[in-house]
XYZ file of C-alpha atoms in Angstrom:
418
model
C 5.871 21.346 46.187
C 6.018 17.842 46.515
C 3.876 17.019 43.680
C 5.705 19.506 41.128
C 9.035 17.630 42.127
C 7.731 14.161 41.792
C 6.695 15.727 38.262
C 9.910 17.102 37.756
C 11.657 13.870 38.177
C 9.211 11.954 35.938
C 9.441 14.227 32.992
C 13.277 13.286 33.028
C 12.587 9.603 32.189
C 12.596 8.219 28.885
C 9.219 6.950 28.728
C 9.632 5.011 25.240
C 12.666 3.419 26.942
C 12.501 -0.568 26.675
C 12.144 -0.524 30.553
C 8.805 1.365 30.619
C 6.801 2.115 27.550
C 6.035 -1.914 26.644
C 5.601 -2.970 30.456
C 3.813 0.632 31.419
C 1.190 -0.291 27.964
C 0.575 -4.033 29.486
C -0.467 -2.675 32.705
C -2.737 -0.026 31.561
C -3.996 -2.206 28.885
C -5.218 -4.789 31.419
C -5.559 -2.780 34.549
C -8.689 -0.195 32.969
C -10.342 -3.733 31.357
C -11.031 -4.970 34.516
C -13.819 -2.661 34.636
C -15.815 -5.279 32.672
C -19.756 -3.575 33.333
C -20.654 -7.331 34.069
C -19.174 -8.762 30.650
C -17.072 -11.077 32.451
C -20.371 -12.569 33.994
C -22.256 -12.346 30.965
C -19.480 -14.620 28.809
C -19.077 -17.018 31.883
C -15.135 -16.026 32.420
C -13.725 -18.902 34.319
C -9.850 -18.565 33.672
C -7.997 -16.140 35.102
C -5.325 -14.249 32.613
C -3.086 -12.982 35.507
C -0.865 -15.772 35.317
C -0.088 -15.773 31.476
C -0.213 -11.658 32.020
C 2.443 -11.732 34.752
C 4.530 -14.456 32.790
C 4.827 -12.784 29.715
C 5.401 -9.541 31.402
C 8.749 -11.343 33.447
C 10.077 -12.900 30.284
C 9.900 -9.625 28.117
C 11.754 -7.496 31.193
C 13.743 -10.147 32.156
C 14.946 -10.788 28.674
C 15.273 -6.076 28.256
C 17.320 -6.438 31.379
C 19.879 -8.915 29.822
C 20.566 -7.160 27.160
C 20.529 -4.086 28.223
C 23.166 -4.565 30.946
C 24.921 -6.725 28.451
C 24.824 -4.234 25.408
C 23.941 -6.483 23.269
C 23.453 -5.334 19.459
C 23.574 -6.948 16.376
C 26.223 -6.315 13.699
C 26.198 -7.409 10.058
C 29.264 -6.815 7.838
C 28.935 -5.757 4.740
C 31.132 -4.021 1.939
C 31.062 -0.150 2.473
C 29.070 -0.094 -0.855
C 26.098 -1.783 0.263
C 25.650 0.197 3.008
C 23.228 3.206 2.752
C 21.009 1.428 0.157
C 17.810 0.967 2.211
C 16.567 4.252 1.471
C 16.421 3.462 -2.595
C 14.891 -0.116 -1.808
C 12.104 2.288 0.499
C 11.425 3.578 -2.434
C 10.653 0.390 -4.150
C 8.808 -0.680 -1.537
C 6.811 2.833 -1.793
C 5.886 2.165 -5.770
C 4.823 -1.279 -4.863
C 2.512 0.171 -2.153
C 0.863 2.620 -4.252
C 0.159 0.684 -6.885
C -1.841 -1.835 -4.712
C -3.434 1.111 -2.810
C -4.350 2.394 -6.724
C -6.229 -1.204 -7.387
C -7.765 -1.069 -4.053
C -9.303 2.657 -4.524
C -10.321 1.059 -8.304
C -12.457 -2.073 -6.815
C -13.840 -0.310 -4.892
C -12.652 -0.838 -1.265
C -13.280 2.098 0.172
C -13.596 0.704 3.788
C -14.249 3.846 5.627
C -18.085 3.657 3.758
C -18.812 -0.314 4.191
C -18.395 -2.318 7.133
C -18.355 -5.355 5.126
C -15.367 -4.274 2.514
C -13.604 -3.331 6.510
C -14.159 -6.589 7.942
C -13.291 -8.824 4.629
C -10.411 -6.177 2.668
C -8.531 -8.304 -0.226
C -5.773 -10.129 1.611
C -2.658 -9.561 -1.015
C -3.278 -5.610 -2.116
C -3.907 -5.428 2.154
C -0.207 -6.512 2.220
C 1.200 -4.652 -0.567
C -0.562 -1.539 -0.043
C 0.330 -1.374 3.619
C 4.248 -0.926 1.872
C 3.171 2.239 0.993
C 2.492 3.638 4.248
C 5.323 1.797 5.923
C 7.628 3.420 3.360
C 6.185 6.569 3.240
C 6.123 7.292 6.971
C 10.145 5.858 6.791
C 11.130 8.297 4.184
C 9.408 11.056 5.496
C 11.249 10.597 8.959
C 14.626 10.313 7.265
C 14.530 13.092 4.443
C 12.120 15.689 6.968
C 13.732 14.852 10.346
C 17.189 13.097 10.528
C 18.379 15.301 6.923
C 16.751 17.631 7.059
C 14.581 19.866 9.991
C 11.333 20.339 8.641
C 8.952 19.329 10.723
C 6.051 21.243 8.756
C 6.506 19.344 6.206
C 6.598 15.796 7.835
C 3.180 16.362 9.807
C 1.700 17.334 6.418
C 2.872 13.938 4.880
C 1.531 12.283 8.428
C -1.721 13.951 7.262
C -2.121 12.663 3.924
C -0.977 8.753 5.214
C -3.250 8.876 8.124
C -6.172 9.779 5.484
C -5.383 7.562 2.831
C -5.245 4.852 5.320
C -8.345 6.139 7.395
C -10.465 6.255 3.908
C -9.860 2.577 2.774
C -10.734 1.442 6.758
C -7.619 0.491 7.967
C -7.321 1.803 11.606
C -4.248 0.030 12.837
C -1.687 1.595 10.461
C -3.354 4.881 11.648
C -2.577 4.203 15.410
C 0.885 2.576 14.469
C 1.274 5.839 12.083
C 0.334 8.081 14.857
C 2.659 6.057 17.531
C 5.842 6.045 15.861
C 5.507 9.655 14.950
C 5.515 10.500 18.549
C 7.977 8.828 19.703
C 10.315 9.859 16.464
C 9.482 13.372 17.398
C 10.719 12.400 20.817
C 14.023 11.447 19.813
C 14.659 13.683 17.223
C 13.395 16.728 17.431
C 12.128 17.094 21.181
C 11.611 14.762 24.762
C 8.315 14.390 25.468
C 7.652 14.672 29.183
C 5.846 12.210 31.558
C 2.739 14.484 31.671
C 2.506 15.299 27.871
C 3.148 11.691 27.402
C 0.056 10.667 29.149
C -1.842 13.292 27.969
C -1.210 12.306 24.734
C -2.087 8.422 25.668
C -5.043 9.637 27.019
C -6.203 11.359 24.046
C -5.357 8.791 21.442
C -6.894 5.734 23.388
C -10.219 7.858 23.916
C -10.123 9.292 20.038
C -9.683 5.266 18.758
C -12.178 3.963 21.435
C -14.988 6.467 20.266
C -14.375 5.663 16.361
C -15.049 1.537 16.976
C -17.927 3.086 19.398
C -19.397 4.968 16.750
C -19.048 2.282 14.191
C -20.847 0.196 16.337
C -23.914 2.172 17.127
C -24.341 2.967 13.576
C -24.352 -0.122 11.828
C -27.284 -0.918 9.283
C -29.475 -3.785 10.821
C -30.937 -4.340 7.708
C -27.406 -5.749 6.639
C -26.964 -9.233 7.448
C -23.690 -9.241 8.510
C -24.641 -6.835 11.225
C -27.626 -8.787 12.198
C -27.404 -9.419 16.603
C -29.542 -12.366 16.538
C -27.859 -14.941 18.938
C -27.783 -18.624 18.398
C -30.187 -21.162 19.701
C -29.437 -22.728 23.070
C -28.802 -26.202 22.247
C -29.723 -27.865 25.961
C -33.342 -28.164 25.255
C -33.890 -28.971 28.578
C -32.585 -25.665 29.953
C -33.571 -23.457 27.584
C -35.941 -21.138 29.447
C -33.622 -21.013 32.184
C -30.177 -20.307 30.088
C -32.072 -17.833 28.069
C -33.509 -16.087 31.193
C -30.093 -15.693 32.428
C -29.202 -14.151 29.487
C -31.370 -11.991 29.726
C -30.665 -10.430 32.973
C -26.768 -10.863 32.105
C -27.539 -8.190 29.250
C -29.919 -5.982 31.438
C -27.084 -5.299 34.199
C -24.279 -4.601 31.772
C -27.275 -2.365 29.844
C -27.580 -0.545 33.226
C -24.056 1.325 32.015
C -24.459 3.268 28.821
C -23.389 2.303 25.468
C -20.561 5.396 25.619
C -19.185 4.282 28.871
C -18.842 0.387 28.086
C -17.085 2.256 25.142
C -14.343 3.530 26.306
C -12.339 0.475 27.416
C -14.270 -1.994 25.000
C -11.608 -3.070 23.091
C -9.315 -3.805 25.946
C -12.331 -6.241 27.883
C -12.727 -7.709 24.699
C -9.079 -8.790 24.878
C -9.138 -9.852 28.244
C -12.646 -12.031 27.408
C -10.799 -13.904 24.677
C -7.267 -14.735 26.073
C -9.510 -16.005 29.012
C -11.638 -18.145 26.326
C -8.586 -19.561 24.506
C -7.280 -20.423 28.278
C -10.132 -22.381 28.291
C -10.649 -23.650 24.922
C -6.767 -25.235 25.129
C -7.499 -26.721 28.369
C -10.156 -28.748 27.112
C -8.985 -29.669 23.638
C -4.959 -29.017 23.520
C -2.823 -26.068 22.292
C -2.917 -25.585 18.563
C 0.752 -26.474 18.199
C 1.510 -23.810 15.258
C -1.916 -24.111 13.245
C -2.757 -20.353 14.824
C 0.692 -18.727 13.306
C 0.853 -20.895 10.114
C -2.466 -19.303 8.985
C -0.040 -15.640 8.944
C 0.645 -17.047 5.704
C -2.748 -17.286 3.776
C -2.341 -13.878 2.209
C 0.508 -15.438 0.213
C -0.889 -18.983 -0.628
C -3.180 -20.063 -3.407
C -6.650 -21.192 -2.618
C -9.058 -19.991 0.053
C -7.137 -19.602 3.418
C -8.708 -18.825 6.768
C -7.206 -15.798 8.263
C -5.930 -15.699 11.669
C -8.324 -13.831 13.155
C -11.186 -15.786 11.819
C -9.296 -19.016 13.771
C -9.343 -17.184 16.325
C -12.999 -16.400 16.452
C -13.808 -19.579 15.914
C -12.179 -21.073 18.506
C -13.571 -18.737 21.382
C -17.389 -19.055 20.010
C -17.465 -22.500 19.777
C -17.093 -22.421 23.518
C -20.548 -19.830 24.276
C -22.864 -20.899 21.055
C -24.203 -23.868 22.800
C -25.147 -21.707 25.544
C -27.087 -19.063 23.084
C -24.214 -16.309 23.452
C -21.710 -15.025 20.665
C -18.353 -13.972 21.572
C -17.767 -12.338 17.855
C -20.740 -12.121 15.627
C -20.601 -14.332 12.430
C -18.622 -13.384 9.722
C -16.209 -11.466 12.085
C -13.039 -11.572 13.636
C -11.365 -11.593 16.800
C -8.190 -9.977 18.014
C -6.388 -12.534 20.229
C -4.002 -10.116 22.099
C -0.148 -10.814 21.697
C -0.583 -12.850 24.826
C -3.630 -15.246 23.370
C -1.797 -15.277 20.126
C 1.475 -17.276 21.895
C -0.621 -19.226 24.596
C -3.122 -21.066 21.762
C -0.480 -22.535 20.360
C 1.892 -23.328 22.838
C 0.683 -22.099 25.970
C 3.157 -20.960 28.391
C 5.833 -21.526 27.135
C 4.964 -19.627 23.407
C 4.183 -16.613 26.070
C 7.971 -17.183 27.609
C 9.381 -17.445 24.387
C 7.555 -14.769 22.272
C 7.639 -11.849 24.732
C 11.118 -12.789 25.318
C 11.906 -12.138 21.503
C 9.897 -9.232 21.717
C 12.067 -7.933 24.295
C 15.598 -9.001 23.114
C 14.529 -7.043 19.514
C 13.239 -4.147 21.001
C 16.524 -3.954 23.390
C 18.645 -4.394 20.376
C 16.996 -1.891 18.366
C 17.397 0.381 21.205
C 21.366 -0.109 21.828
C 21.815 0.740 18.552
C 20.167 3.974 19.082
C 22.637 4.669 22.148
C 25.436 4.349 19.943
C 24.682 7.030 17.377
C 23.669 10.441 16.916
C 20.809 12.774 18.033
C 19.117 11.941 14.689
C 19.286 8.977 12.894
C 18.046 5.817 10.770
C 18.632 3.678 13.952
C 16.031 5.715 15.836
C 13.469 5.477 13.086
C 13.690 1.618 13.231
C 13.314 1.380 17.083
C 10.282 3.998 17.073
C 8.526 1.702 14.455
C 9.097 -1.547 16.251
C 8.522 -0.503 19.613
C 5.065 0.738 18.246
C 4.186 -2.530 16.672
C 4.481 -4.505 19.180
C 2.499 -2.429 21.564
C -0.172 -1.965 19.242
C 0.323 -6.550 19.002
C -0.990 -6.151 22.592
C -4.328 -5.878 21.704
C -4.332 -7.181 18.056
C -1.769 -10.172 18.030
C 1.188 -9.797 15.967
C -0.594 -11.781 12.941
C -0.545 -9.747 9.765
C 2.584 -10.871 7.263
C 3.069 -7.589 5.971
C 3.952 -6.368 10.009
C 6.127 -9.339 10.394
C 8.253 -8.241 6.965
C 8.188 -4.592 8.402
C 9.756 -5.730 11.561
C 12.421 -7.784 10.148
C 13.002 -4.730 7.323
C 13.666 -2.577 10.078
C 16.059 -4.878 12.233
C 18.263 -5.635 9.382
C 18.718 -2.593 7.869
C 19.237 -0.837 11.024
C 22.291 -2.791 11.429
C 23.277 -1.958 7.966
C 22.769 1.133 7.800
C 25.302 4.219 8.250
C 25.556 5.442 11.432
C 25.393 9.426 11.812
C-alpha cells in the first residue's frame, strides 16, 4: 500500500518541470557512468568531475529558483500586426531545410550507410538542412496539436522526420525529435506519469545506446578511419612496461562484454573527457573563448576546425605519449555541456552557462503558466528544455541549435497567446 501511494504521489509531479527534468537528467547521466568497467583506470583519470558537476548543478537550480519565485518572463512589444507571423517564417525556414536536405541526398551523404560521410557530414547543408526538421516538427505541433487534435497525424509526420534524419546519420535530431514530442504530448494532449516517464527514459537511453553499440562492432577494419592501432609510446625507456600495463588495463575492462560496457558508453565517455579537459586546463590554461568561437566555422570561409575536433584534440594530446587514444584519429569528441563551459573558462563558464541555461528554460516555462492548455508557448519550452538536456552529453556546440534556441525564445514572446 505504501508503495502504490508513494506512486500515486509521484505520478502527480510535473516531471518536465524546470525543477526536475534538467537536474533529475544530470544525476542519472553521471550517476550510471560511474560504472566505468575499469575505463577510468585504463585512461589514467586523475581529476575528479564532482566539483564542476555539483557547481553547475547549484547555479542552474539556483538560478530556476529565482525566477521561478520571481515570475520572471520576458515581454517584447510589438504592433498587433506582427504578431502571429512565426508560423509563415517556419515555413521559410522549412523550404530552406529541404532544399539543403535535397543537395545532401544528391552528393551522396547518405550517413546511415558510411561511417565516414557520419563522422565528416558537409558543415553548411548540416545547418540548413537541420531547418527542415526543426520546422517541420514546429509546424506539425502547432497545426496537429495546439489547432487542431490529430494526433494520428502528427506521429505519422514524427515518422517520416525521424527517418529522413535517421537515413542521412544524424542521431541527435532523432533523440531531440523524439524528446520534445514527449514532452509536447505531455502538455497538450496528456500528463505523462512518473512511472511511464521512466519507462519511457529507460527505453530510449537503451534503444540509442545499442545503435552507437552496433555501429561500433560493425565497423569495416579494412577502412582506415576505423583502423584501432594505438600510437607509439614515446618514453623509450618505459616502453615494455607502459605497454604491458596497457595491456592488462584492456584485459580487465575485456572481462565485461562488449554489450554491457554498451549500455552506459556514451555517458563514461563524457565523464572520461570533462575529467581530461580538467586536466588538460590545469596544465596549460583555459582556452579563453577559442572552444566556442570555433561554433562558427560552418559559416566562415576557409577550412575551420569544428568544435568537436578541438575538443578531441585537446584530451588525446594528454594519453598519446603514453600509447592510448582517447578518440581515434579523424574523430570527434563530445565535451558534455559541463566540459564545453569549463575549457574555456573553467568555473566560472560552468556558473555562468548553466545559470543561462536555467534562467531560459524558467522563462520559457512562465510563459507556459500564463496561457492555455495548448499553445505556441508550450511548443517552445518542450524544444528547449530538450536541447539542453540532450547538450549534457554533446555540448551545446552546433550553430544551427544555438539559432533554434534563440528562434524559439523570441518568438515565444511574440507570439499570440491562446
Amino acid at each position: 500500500m505504501k508503495i502504490r501511494h508513494t506512486l500515486q504521489e509521484l505520478n502527480r509531479i510535473d516531471m518536465f518541470s524546470p525543477y526536475l527534468f534538467f537536474p533529475f537528467v544530470i544525476f542519472i547521466y553521471f550517476a550510471t557512468s560511474l560504472f566505468d568497467f575499469g575505463r577510468f583506470e585504463y585512461f589514467d583519470l586523475t581529476y575528479s568531475v564532482a566539483p564542476v558537476v555539483l557547481t553547475g548543478f547549484l547555479s542552474y537550480w539556483l538560478m530556476v529558483w529565482i525566477v521561478r519565485s520571481k515570475n520572471w518572463r520576458f515581454t517584447i512589444t510589438l504592433p498587433d500586426s506582427l504578431r502571429g507571423k512565426s508560423i509563415p517564417l517556419l515555413f521559410l525556414l522549412a523550404g530552406v531545410g529541404l532544399v539543403a536536405y535535397i543537395l545532401l541526398i544528391i552528393s551522396g551523404q547518405i550517413g546511415i550507410f558510411d561511417a565516414e560521410v557520419r563522422r565528416n557530414p558537409n558543415p553548411s547543408l548540416q545547418f540548413f538542412s537541420a531547418m527542415l526538421w526543426f520546422a517541420a516538427l514546429y509546424l506539425g505541433s502547432w497545426f496537429f496539436l495546439v489547432k487542431n487534435r490529430k494526433i494520428g497525424a502528427f506521429l505519422l509526420l514524427l515518422i517520416i522526420l525521424i527517418g529522413l534524419f535517421a537515413l542521412i546519420g544524424y542521431i541527435t535530431p532523432v533523440i531531440v525529435m523524439l524528446f520534445t514530442a514527449i514532452i509536447v504530448f505531455h502538455y497538450m494532449v496528456r500528463p505523462i506519469e512518473f512511472t511511464w516517464f521512466m519507462t519511457a527514459l529507460l527505453i530510449v537511453g537503451l534503444t540509442f545506446s545499442m545503435i552507437g553499440f552496433y555501429q561500433l562492432s560493425t565497423e569495416d577494419p579494412s577502412n582506415p578511419l576505423n583502423s584501432r592501432d594505438l600510437p607509439e609510446v614515446s618514453d623509450e625507456l618505459n616502453v615494455d612496461q607502459i605497454e604491458e600495463r596497457n595491456a592488462l588495463l584492456r584485459a580487465k575492462m575485456e572481462e565485461t562484454p562488449d554489450v554491457i560496457r554498451g549500455i552506459n558508453y556514451k555517458n563514461v565517455t563524457g565523464h572520461v573527457v570533462l575529467s581530461k579537459l580538467m586536466e588538460y586546463t590545469d596544465q596549460e590554461g583555459y582556452l579563453l573563448g577559442d572552444l566556442h568561437a570555433s561554433i562558427l566555422g560552418p559559416v566562415l570561409p576557409g577550412e575551420q576546425i569544428m568544435p568537436r575536433k578541438l575538443v578531441a584534440e585537446l584530451t588525446n594530446s594528454l594519453s598519446v605519449e603514453e600509447g592510448i587514444y582517447i578518440t581515434r584519429p579523424g574523430r570527434t569528441t563530445s565535451p558534455t555541456l559541463f566540459g564545453q563551459f569549463y575549457a574555456d573558462f573553467g568555473y566560472v563558464g560552468v556558473i555562468l552557462g548553466f545559470g543561462l541555461a536555467g534562467f531560459l528554460i524558467t522563462i520559457l516555462y512562465n510563459q507556459t503558466r500564463q496561457v492555455g492548455e495548448r499553445s505556441y508557448q508550450k511548443i517552445a519550452y518542450a524544444f528547449v528544455l530538450t536541447i539542453f538536456t540532450v547538450s549534457l552529453h554533446t555540448g551545446l556546440l552546433d550553430l544551427g541549435l544555438i539559432f533554434m534556441i534563440l528562434f524559439a525564445f523570441v518568438t515565444s514572446t511574440v507570439e499570440k497567446k491562446i
